[in-house]
Short mmCIF file of C-alpha atoms and ligand atoms in Angstrom, two decimals:
data_model
loop_
_atom_site.label_atom_id
_atom_site.label_comp_id
_atom_site.label_asym_id
_atom_site.label_seq_id
_atom_site.Cartn_x
_atom_site.Cartn_y
_atom_site.Cartn_z
CA MET A 710 13.83 17.49 -5.39
CA GLN A 711 10.71 19.74 -5.62
CA SER A 712 10.23 21.88 -2.83
CA HIS A 713 8.16 20.30 -0.20
CA ASP A 714 7.65 20.67 3.78
CA ALA A 715 9.79 17.92 5.65
CA ASP A 716 11.25 17.38 8.65
CA PRO A 717 14.85 15.97 9.79
CA LEU A 718 15.11 12.37 10.21
CA THR A 719 15.44 11.85 13.82
CA ASP A 720 14.40 8.45 14.58
CA TYR A 721 17.01 6.61 12.59
CA ILE A 722 19.04 4.19 14.29
CA GLU A 723 22.50 3.36 12.85
CA TYR A 724 24.22 -0.02 14.15
CA SER A 725 27.77 -0.98 13.72
CA CYS A 726 28.42 -3.81 10.83
CA GLU A 727 28.74 -6.45 13.47
CA GLU A 728 25.41 -5.46 15.23
CA MET A 729 23.99 -5.10 11.90
CA LEU A 730 24.78 -8.57 11.03
CA ALA A 731 24.00 -9.82 14.31
CA ARG A 732 20.48 -8.12 14.13
CA SER A 733 19.81 -9.54 10.61
CA GLU A 734 20.51 -13.03 12.01
CA THR A 735 18.10 -12.90 14.78
CA PHE A 736 15.88 -11.52 12.71
CA TYR A 737 15.84 -14.24 10.28
CA ALA A 738 15.78 -16.83 13.20
CA GLU A 739 12.68 -15.04 14.45
CA ILE A 740 10.70 -14.93 11.26
CA LYS A 741 11.74 -18.42 10.67
CA ARG A 742 9.69 -19.92 13.43
CA ARG A 743 6.47 -18.41 11.70
CA HIS A 744 4.38 -20.87 10.59
CA SER A 745 0.73 -21.04 9.41
CA ILE A 746 -1.27 -22.59 12.01
CA ARG A 747 -4.84 -24.16 11.53
CA SER A 748 -5.33 -25.22 14.98
CA PHE A 749 -6.03 -22.56 17.75
CA SER A 750 -6.68 -22.51 21.42
CA ASN A 751 -9.63 -20.33 22.82
CA ARG A 752 -7.33 -18.65 25.49
CA PRO A 753 -8.07 -14.86 25.52
CA VAL A 754 -5.64 -12.41 24.20
CA PRO A 755 -5.72 -8.75 25.39
CA GLN A 756 -7.08 -6.49 22.98
CA ALA A 757 -4.26 -4.07 23.45
CA VAL A 758 -2.02 -6.44 21.80
CA ILE A 759 -4.13 -6.63 18.62
CA GLU A 760 -4.19 -2.81 18.50
CA ASN A 761 -0.67 -2.66 18.73
CA CYS A 762 -0.27 -5.02 15.95
CA ILE A 763 -2.56 -3.22 13.86
CA LYS A 764 -0.92 0.10 14.72
CA SER A 765 2.45 -1.49 13.42
CA ALA A 766 0.54 -2.73 10.23
CA ALA A 767 -0.93 0.98 9.71
CA THR A 768 2.68 2.41 9.38
CA ALA A 769 3.61 0.36 6.35
CA PRO A 770 4.40 2.22 3.13
CA SER A 771 1.68 2.99 0.88
CA GLY A 772 1.01 4.50 -2.81
CA ALA A 773 1.27 8.49 -2.25
CA ASN A 774 0.79 7.39 1.74
CA HIS A 775 -2.86 7.41 1.08
CA GLN A 776 -3.16 4.13 3.54
CA PRO A 777 -5.65 2.56 1.55
CA TRP A 778 -6.59 0.15 4.36
CA HIS A 779 -9.02 -0.58 7.11
CA PHE A 780 -8.80 -3.34 9.65
CA VAL A 781 -11.84 -4.83 11.56
CA ALA A 782 -10.72 -6.88 14.41
CA VAL A 783 -13.58 -9.17 15.54
CA HIS A 784 -13.85 -11.04 19.06
CA SER A 785 -17.39 -11.02 19.19
CA ASP A 786 -18.73 -14.71 19.42
CA ASP A 787 -21.55 -13.72 17.19
CA ILE A 788 -19.89 -12.12 14.46
CA LYS A 789 -17.18 -15.09 14.49
CA LYS A 790 -19.95 -17.46 14.02
CA GLN A 791 -21.64 -15.56 11.23
CA ILE A 792 -18.07 -15.33 9.50
CA ARG A 793 -17.36 -19.17 10.03
CA GLU A 794 -20.96 -20.05 8.43
CA GLN A 795 -20.58 -18.07 5.73
CA ALA A 796 -16.80 -18.85 4.72
CA GLU A 797 -17.56 -22.49 5.11
CA SER A 798 -20.49 -22.52 2.89
CA HIS A 799 -17.88 -20.80 0.10
CA GLU A 800 -15.37 -23.38 0.86
CA ARG A 801 -17.81 -26.23 0.72
CA SER A 802 -18.68 -25.32 -2.89
CA PHE A 803 -14.54 -24.64 -3.59
CA TYR A 804 -13.66 -28.10 -2.11
CA GLU A 805 -16.67 -30.11 -3.74
CA GLY A 806 -15.59 -28.84 -7.42
CA ARG A 807 -15.37 -25.26 -8.09
CA ALA A 808 -11.73 -25.50 -7.31
CA GLY A 809 -10.67 -27.66 -10.06
CA GLU A 810 -8.71 -30.77 -9.94
CA GLU A 811 -5.16 -29.03 -10.11
CA TRP A 812 -5.84 -26.65 -7.14
CA LEU A 813 -7.19 -29.42 -4.93
CA ASP A 814 -4.07 -31.67 -5.82
CA ALA A 815 -1.86 -28.55 -4.73
CA LEU A 816 -3.79 -28.36 -1.50
CA LYS A 817 -3.51 -32.05 -0.52
CA PRO A 818 -0.24 -31.89 1.35
CA LEU A 819 -1.56 -29.09 3.55
CA GLY A 820 -4.55 -31.28 4.54
CA THR A 821 -7.21 -28.47 4.47
CA ASP A 822 -10.84 -28.99 3.85
CA ALA A 823 -14.07 -26.85 4.01
CA ASN A 824 -14.19 -27.04 8.09
CA LYS A 825 -13.12 -23.87 9.42
CA PRO A 826 -13.43 -24.09 13.27
CA TYR A 827 -10.88 -21.79 14.04
CA LEU A 828 -12.93 -18.91 12.76
CA GLU A 829 -15.08 -19.59 15.96
CA GLU A 830 -12.11 -20.89 18.23
CA ALA A 831 -9.44 -18.35 17.72
CA PRO A 832 -9.94 -15.32 20.16
CA TRP A 833 -9.43 -12.64 17.18
CA LEU A 834 -10.17 -12.54 13.39
CA ILE A 835 -8.60 -9.70 11.68
CA ALA A 836 -10.42 -8.76 8.57
CA ILE A 837 -8.43 -6.31 6.11
CA PHE A 838 -9.99 -4.27 3.64
CA SER A 839 -8.56 -2.58 0.66
CA GLN A 840 -9.80 0.97 -0.54
CA LYS A 841 -9.91 2.19 -4.23
CA LYS A 842 -10.78 5.76 -3.20
CA GLY A 843 -9.57 7.55 -0.45
CA GLY A 844 -6.58 9.69 0.51
CA ILE A 845 -4.49 10.74 3.44
CA HIS A 846 -7.43 12.01 5.48
CA ALA A 847 -10.02 9.89 6.51
CA ASP A 848 -12.89 11.63 4.46
CA ASP A 849 -10.97 11.98 1.30
CA ASN A 850 -12.34 10.71 -1.87
CA ASN A 851 -9.49 10.66 -4.29
CA THR A 852 -7.93 7.90 -6.28
CA ASN A 853 -5.72 5.67 -4.26
CA TYR A 854 -2.73 3.99 -5.83
CA TYR A 855 -0.79 0.64 -5.89
CA VAL A 856 -3.64 -0.42 -3.59
CA HIS A 857 -3.00 -4.28 -3.85
CA GLU A 858 0.63 -3.55 -2.93
CA SER A 859 -0.06 -1.11 -0.31
CA VAL A 860 -2.21 -3.51 1.53
CA GLY A 861 -0.37 -6.58 0.91
CA ILE A 862 2.75 -4.75 2.65
CA ALA A 863 0.71 -3.70 5.55
CA THR A 864 -0.64 -7.46 5.87
CA GLY A 865 2.94 -8.50 6.07
CA PHE A 866 3.52 -5.98 8.84
CA LEU A 867 0.83 -7.34 10.62
CA ILE A 868 1.65 -10.95 10.57
CA ASN A 869 5.26 -9.96 11.49
CA ALA A 870 3.90 -8.09 14.49
CA LEU A 871 1.44 -10.60 15.76
CA HIS A 872 4.08 -13.28 15.45
CA SER A 873 6.90 -10.97 17.12
CA SER A 874 4.20 -10.49 20.14
CA GLY A 875 4.10 -14.38 20.44
CA LEU A 876 0.71 -15.21 18.54
CA VAL A 877 0.39 -17.50 15.77
CA THR A 878 -1.49 -16.84 12.43
CA LEU A 879 -3.39 -18.07 9.46
CA THR A 880 -4.16 -16.14 6.43
CA HIS A 881 -7.28 -16.96 5.13
CA THR A 882 -9.12 -15.92 1.86
CA PRO A 883 -12.42 -17.54 1.36
CA LYS A 884 -13.68 -16.85 -2.05
CA PRO A 885 -15.48 -14.71 -2.44
CA MET A 886 -15.10 -12.54 0.42
CA SER A 887 -17.66 -9.82 -0.17
CA PHE A 888 -19.52 -11.40 2.75
CA LEU A 889 -16.89 -10.08 4.97
CA SER A 890 -17.97 -6.69 4.08
CA LYS A 891 -21.36 -7.08 4.86
CA ILE A 892 -20.76 -8.98 8.14
CA CYS A 893 -18.28 -6.30 9.31
CA GLN A 894 -20.68 -3.58 8.09
CA ARG A 895 -17.84 -1.90 6.04
CA PRO A 896 -18.97 0.77 3.23
CA GLU A 897 -19.11 0.14 -0.43
CA ASN A 898 -15.63 1.51 -1.08
CA ASP A 899 -14.12 -1.12 1.18
CA ARG A 900 -13.36 -4.61 -0.46
CA ALA A 901 -12.17 -7.57 1.81
CA TYR A 902 -8.63 -8.41 0.95
CA MET A 903 -7.76 -11.09 3.63
CA LEU A 904 -8.76 -12.46 7.06
CA ILE A 905 -6.10 -13.03 9.62
CA ILE A 906 -6.93 -15.63 12.33
CA THR A 907 -4.83 -15.14 15.45
CA GLY A 908 -4.25 -16.39 18.87
CA TYR A 909 -2.28 -18.91 20.68
CA PRO A 910 -2.07 -22.30 19.01
CA ALA A 911 -3.75 -25.47 20.24
CA GLU A 912 -1.63 -27.79 22.35
CA ASP A 913 -1.76 -30.30 19.62
CA ALA A 914 -1.03 -27.89 16.57
CA THR A 915 0.93 -29.18 13.72
CA VAL A 916 2.92 -27.84 10.79
CA PRO A 917 2.42 -29.79 7.46
CA HIS A 918 5.65 -31.02 6.04
CA HIS A 919 4.82 -29.48 2.84
CA ALA A 920 4.90 -25.84 4.55
CA LEU A 921 8.41 -26.33 5.80
CA VAL A 922 9.87 -26.90 2.25
CA LYS A 923 11.50 -23.74 1.53
CA LYS A 924 13.38 -22.99 -1.46
CA SER A 925 17.02 -22.48 -1.29
CA PHE A 926 18.47 -19.16 -1.39
CA ASP A 927 20.09 -19.38 -4.70
CA GLU A 928 16.76 -20.34 -5.81
CA VAL A 929 15.02 -17.05 -4.33
CA CYS A 930 17.77 -14.65 -4.89
CA THR A 931 20.46 -13.55 -7.46
CA ILE A 932 23.33 -11.18 -6.44
CA LEU A 933 24.59 -9.14 -9.47
N1 LIG B 1428 -9.20 -21.04 0.72
C1 LIG B 1428 -9.51 -22.45 1.09
C2 LIG B 1428 -8.33 -23.13 0.08
C3 LIG B 1428 -6.82 -22.64 0.33
C4 LIG B 1428 -6.35 -21.99 -0.80
C5 LIG B 1428 -5.02 -21.93 -0.60
I1 LIG B 1428 -4.02 -21.04 -2.55
C6 LIG B 1428 -4.18 -22.63 0.49
O1 LIG B 1428 -2.87 -22.22 0.32
C7 LIG B 1428 -4.80 -22.87 1.42
C8 LIG B 1428 -6.17 -22.90 1.58
C9 LIG B 1428 -9.00 -22.73 2.53
O2 LIG B 1428 -9.00 -21.88 3.26
O3 LIG B 1428 -9.19 -23.99 2.69
#
């Protein structure tokens, strides 16, 4: 390996094989309980919880460790209202034809439509932005690498952290999403990647049957 500054690995924890098996089973049982939810309670969630989850997301691996992401956590009613108005207007044109028949057919079992009341009802919306330019320091302006992959991994960490904290989430990707950059006052370099809605589920929250159908292990994994 080329010479470079490095510290000894001091925070790694090794578990016995039994414990490793038990932990992997526990993790699977926990993550299996994650569902995308479209009906949220307006009960407040402490900002510190959201901040910890975003801190967790920001530990994700990224191309050259450039951390090409920015998270905007929205709890302002006024900003949520603006996001809802814009998102619903784009979604209306999507559902009224832009999506095309095949896409709309694929969405039927989820029961979604252009109405997104949860964008105002949920206590927090987290807008995730990806950055084509940047670097390890906030004011760098170098090329970022594997931006989509990096931000995707960070988003997965975020969803996992929110779920582990006891919150439910919905990933939302209105198309186009550029309105989010404006509403969230992000610079040119930041491109809206995804919106995560999070909070407590509404008491009558449901999970579509369609979403519970998971491929078998053999379909998703080959052991060589
Ligand atoms: N963005 C739209 C449509 C939508 C698209 C997919 I692919 C989904 O898995 C779910 C919804 C909406 O949020 O309704």
